[in-house]
XYZ file of C-alpha atoms in Angstrom:
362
model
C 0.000 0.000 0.000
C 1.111 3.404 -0.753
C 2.026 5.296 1.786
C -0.242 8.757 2.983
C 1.744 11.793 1.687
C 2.533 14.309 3.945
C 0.484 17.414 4.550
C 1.167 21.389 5.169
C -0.964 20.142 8.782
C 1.454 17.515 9.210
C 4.575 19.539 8.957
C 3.117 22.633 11.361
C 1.556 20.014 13.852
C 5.215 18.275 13.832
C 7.084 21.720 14.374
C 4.476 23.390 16.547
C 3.223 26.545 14.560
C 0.227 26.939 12.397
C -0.194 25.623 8.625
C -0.539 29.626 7.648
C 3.350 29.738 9.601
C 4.567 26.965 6.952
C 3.066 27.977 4.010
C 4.760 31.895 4.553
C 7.768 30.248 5.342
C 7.814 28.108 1.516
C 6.613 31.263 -0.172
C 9.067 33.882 1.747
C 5.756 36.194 2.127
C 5.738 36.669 5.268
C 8.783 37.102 7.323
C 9.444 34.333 9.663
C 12.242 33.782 12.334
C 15.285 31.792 10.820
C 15.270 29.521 13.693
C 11.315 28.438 12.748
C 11.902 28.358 9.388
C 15.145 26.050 9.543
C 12.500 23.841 11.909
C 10.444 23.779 8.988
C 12.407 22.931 6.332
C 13.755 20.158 8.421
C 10.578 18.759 9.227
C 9.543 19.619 5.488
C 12.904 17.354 4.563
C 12.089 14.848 7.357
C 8.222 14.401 5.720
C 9.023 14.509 2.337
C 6.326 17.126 2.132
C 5.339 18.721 -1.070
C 3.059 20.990 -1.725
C 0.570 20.299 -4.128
C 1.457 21.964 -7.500
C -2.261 23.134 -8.534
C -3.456 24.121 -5.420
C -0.910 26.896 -5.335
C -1.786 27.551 -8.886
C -5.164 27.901 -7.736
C -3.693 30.393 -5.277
C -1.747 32.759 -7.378
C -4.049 32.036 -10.565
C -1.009 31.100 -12.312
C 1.083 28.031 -12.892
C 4.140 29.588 -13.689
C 4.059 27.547 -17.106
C 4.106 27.480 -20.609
C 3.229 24.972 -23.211
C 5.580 24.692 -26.107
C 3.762 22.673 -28.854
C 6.183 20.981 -31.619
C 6.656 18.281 -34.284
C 9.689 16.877 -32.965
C 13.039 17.524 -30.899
C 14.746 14.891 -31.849
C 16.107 17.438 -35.010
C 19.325 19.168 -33.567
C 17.292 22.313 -34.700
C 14.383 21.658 -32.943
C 16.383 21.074 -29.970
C 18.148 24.219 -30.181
C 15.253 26.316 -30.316
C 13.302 24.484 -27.942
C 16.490 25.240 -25.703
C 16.503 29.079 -26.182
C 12.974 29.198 -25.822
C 13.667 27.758 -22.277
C 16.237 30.281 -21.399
C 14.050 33.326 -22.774
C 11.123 32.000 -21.044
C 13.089 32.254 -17.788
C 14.053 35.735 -18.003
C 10.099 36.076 -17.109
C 10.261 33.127 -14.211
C 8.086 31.248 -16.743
C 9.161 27.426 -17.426
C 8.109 25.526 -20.644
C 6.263 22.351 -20.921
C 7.124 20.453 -24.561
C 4.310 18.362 -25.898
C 5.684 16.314 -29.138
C 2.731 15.544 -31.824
C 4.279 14.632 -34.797
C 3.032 16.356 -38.034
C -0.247 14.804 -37.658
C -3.087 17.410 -37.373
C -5.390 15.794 -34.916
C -2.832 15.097 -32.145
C -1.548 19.075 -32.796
C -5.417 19.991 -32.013
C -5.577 17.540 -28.669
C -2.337 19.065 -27.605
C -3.448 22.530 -27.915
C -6.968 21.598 -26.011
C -5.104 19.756 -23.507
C -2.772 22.562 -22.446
C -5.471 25.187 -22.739
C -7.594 23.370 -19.614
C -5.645 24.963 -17.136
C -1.829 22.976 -17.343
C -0.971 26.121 -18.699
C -0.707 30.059 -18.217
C 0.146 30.590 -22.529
C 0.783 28.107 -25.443
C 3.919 28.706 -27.969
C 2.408 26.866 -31.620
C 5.547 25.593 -33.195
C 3.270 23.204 -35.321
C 3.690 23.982 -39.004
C 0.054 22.258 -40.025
C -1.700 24.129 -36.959
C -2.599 27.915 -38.571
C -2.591 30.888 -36.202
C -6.195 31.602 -36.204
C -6.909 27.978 -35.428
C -4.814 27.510 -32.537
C -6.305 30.918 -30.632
C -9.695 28.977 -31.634
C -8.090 25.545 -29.867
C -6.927 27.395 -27.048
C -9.918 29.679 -26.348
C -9.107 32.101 -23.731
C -5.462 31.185 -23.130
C -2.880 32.874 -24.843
C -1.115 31.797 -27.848
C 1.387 32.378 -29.597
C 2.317 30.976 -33.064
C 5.950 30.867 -33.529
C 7.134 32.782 -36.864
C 3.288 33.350 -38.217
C 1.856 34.997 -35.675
C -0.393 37.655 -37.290
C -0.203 41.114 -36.816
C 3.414 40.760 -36.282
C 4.984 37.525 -38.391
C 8.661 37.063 -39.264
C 9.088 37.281 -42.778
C 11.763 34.504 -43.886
C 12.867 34.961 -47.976
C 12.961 30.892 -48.934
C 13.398 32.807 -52.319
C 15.876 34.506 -52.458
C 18.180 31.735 -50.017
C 17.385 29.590 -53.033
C 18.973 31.811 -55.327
C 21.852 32.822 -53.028
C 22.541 28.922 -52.425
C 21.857 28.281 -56.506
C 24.472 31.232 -57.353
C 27.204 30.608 -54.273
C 27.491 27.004 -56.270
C 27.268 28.149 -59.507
C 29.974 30.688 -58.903
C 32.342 27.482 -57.919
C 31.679 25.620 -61.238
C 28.667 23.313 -60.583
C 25.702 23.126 -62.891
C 24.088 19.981 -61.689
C 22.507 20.725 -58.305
C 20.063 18.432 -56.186
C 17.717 19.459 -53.545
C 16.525 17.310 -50.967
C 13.333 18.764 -49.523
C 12.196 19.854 -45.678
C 8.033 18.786 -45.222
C 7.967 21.567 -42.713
C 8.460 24.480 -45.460
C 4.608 22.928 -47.335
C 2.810 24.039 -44.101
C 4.053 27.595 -43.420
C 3.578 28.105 -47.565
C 4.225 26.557 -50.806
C 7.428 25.500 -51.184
C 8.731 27.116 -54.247
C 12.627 26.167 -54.260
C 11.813 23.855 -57.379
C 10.276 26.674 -59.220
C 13.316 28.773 -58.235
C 15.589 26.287 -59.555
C 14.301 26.269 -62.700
C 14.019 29.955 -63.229
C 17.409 29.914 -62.233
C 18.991 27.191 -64.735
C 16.680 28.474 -67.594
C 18.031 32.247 -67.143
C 21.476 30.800 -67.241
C 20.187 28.529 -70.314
C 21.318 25.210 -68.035
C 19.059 22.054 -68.080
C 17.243 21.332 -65.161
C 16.274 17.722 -64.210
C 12.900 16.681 -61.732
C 15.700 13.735 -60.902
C 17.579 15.909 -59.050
C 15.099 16.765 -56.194
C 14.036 14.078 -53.192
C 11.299 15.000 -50.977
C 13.062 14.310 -47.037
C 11.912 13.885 -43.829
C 13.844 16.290 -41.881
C 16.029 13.202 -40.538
C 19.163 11.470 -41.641
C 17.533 8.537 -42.930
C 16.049 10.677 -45.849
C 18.972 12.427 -46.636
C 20.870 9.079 -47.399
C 17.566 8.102 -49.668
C 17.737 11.009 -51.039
C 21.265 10.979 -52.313
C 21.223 7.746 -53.211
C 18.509 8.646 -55.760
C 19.725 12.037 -56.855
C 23.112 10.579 -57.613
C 21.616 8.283 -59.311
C 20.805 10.539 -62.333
C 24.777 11.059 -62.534
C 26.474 13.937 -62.921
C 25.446 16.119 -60.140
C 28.386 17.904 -58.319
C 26.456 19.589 -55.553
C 23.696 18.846 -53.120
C 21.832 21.317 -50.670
C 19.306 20.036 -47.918
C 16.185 21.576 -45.934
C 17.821 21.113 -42.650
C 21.162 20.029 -41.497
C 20.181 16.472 -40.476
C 19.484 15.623 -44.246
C 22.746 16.704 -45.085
C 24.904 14.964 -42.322
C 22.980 11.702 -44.283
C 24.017 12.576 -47.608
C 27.415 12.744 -45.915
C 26.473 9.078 -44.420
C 25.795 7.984 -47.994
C 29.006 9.454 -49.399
C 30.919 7.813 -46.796
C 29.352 4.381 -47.510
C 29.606 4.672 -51.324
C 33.149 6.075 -51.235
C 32.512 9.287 -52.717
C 34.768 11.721 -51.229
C 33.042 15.265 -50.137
C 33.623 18.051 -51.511
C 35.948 16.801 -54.177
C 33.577 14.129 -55.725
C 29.901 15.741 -54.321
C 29.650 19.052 -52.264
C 26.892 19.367 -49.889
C 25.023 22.448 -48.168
C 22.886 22.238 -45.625
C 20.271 24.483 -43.541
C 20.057 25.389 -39.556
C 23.858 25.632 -38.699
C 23.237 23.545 -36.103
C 26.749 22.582 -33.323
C 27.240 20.073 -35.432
C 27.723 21.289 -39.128
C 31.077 22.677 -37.621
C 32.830 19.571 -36.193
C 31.580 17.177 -38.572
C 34.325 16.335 -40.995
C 34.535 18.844 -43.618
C 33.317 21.154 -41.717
C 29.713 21.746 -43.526
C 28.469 24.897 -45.161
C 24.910 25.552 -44.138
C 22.455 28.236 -43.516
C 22.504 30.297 -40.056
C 18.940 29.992 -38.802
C 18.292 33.060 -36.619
C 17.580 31.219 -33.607
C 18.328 34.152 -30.898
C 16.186 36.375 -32.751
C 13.412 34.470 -33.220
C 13.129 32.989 -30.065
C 13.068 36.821 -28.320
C 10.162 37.778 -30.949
C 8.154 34.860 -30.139
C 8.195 35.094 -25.932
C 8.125 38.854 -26.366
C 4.634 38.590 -28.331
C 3.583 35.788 -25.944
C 4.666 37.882 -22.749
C 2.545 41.042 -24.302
C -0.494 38.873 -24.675
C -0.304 37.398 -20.971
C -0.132 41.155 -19.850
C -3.018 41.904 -21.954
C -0.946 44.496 -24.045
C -2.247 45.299 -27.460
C 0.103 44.216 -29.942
C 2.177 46.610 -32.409
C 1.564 45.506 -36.387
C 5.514 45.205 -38.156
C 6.898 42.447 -39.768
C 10.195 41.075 -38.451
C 12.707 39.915 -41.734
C 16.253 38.581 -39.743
C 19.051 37.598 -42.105
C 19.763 33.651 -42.913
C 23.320 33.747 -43.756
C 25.134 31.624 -44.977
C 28.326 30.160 -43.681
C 30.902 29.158 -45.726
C 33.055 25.863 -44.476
C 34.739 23.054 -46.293
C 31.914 21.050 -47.995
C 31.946 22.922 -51.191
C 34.598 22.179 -54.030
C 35.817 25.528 -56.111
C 34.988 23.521 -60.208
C 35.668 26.643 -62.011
C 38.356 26.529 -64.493
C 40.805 28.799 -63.004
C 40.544 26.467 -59.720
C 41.227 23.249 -61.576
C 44.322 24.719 -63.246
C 45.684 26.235 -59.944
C 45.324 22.899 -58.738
C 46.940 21.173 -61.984
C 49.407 23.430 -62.181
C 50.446 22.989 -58.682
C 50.968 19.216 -58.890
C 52.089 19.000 -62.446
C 53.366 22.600 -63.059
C 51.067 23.241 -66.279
C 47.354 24.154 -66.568
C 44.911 21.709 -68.893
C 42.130 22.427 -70.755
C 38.432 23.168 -68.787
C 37.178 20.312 -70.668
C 39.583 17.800 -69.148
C 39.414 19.362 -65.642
C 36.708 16.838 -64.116
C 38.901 13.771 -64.686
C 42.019 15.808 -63.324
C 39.716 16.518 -60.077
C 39.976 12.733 -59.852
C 43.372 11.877 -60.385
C 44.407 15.444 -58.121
C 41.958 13.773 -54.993
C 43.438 10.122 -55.563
């Protein structure tokens, strides 16, 4: 049998003062003599008393808490935010509560109901198939907050034009065969146009461009090995660049397995810049997700709301940088020759410099 836990009655009957006495002394109210106080803590110690959790919600009409609704964590990205949303949080004594759902739409809309009963002082919606107007609707009266579409204020992030910049930083270094291995959370916030990009790109440039050479991921390593294995496939492609940095660090799985050597053989870009991408071996060029900055814009707009502060219409657009490292191999002429000529000590024709890559990396 289980044994009785310990009441506030308990621990003042066992030290001699009044239940009022103990609870000012856990709550630091209500100044109380250090010698009681040390008595009860002792005796609190001695009991194992705790005090129950929603009754001093009930008290304070606040839980201290705030439910942080997401796909996954298991995504070095996901992690990372989830982690800076802890420490913002706890600038305002608030602590988060993660509830994992998956991208499945009915288990985002029981999580939402389930921390809106009361678990909860505010909700943070980091689901991309749960809209901003229906999780306020989900949650009812408790505040919500959904992370990077909140409406009036949303942060504005140009999938575009990182497309291009990605497209151009490779062309610029010789490759004209590119494959894209795709993130499922981009279809939810909006259509994801990187394959119409890519073709506007290689058709202003007058360069084929091949369905072949895009792989719809998962966000997880797994995919990104599927998805170079059938990219590369096609042959020929020189580069690949991923939806998140997990995809990537499998295409790097897959190269290792297959013996293709990265960058020389395949060069690889990634998105999130997550610890990783810079100790992994090269050290892999990826986008800088603006982690910090989001994160501050999406407590800030959920701290307004709990205060029951109108909020101020502007659209946040941070940078996504990206940072250069070792995964991407320079394929323009002049780099080929400087390479030639450095082993050999003359340059070769651009037509022969592929097969020179080969014999230069051997």
């Amino acid at each position: 049998m289980a044994k009785r836990a310990a009441t506030i009655v308990d621990v003042a009957r066992a030290v001699g003062v009044s239940p009022s006495t103990v609870s000012h002394a856990i709550s630091g109210k209500r100044e109380i003599s250090t010698p009681v106080k040390e008595r009860i803590f002792e005796k609190i110690r001695e009991l194992d008393y705790r005090p129950s959790f929603f009754a001093q919600a009930l008290k304070r009409s606040s839980t201290g808490l705030i439910g942080v609704v997401a796909n996954e964590c298991r995504n070095p990205g996901a992690a990372v935010f989830i982690d800076g949303l802890a420490a913002e949080l706890e600038k305002y004594s608030y602590r988060p509560v993660v509830g994992l759902t998956g991208l499945n739409h009915r288990k985002g809309e029981e999580m939402l109901r389930r921390f809106s009963t009361g678990l909860v002082d505010g909700v943070i919606n980091l689901l991309p198939q749960i809209r901003p107007e229906e999780a306020q609707q989900l949650c009812g009266s408790v505040p919500v907050v959904t992370n990077i579409r909140e409406q009036p204020v949303p942060v504005w992030l140009d999938y575009d034009k990182l497309t291009r910049d990605i497209l151009s930083f490779l062309w610029d270094r010789g490759h004209r065969r590119i494959g894209y291995i795709t993130s499922p959370v981009r279809m939810y916030d909006r259509a994801d146009t990187t394959v119409g990009v890519m073709k506007t790109f290689f058709g202003e440039r007058g360069a084929e461009f091949e369905p072949g050479w895009v792989f719809e991921g998962e966000d997880s390593i797994e995919s990104g090995i599927s998805g170079a294995e059938r990219i590369m496939k096609d042959g020929g492609v020189t580069a690949i660049f991923t939806g998140n940095d997990q995809m990537a660090f499998g295409v790097y799985r897959w190269a290792y397995r297959n013996g293709v050597k990265i960058p020389d053989e395949l060069s690889v870009v990634g998105f999130d810049d997550v610890p990783q991408a810079a100790t992994i071996i090269p050290p892999l060029t990826t986008v800088r997700f603006p982690v910090e900055e989001i994160v501050r814009h999406t407590v800030e707009l959920l701290v307004t709301k709990l205060n029951r502060r109108p909020l101020t219409p502007g659209r946040m657009t941070p940078e996504m940088p990206l940072v250069i490292r070792d995964s991407v191999a320079d394929r323009t002429q002049e780099a080929y020759n400087a390479q030639y000529v450095k082993l050999h000590g003359t340059a070769i024709e651009y037509s022969s410099c592929l097969s020179a890559m080969h014999c230069i990396a051997a």
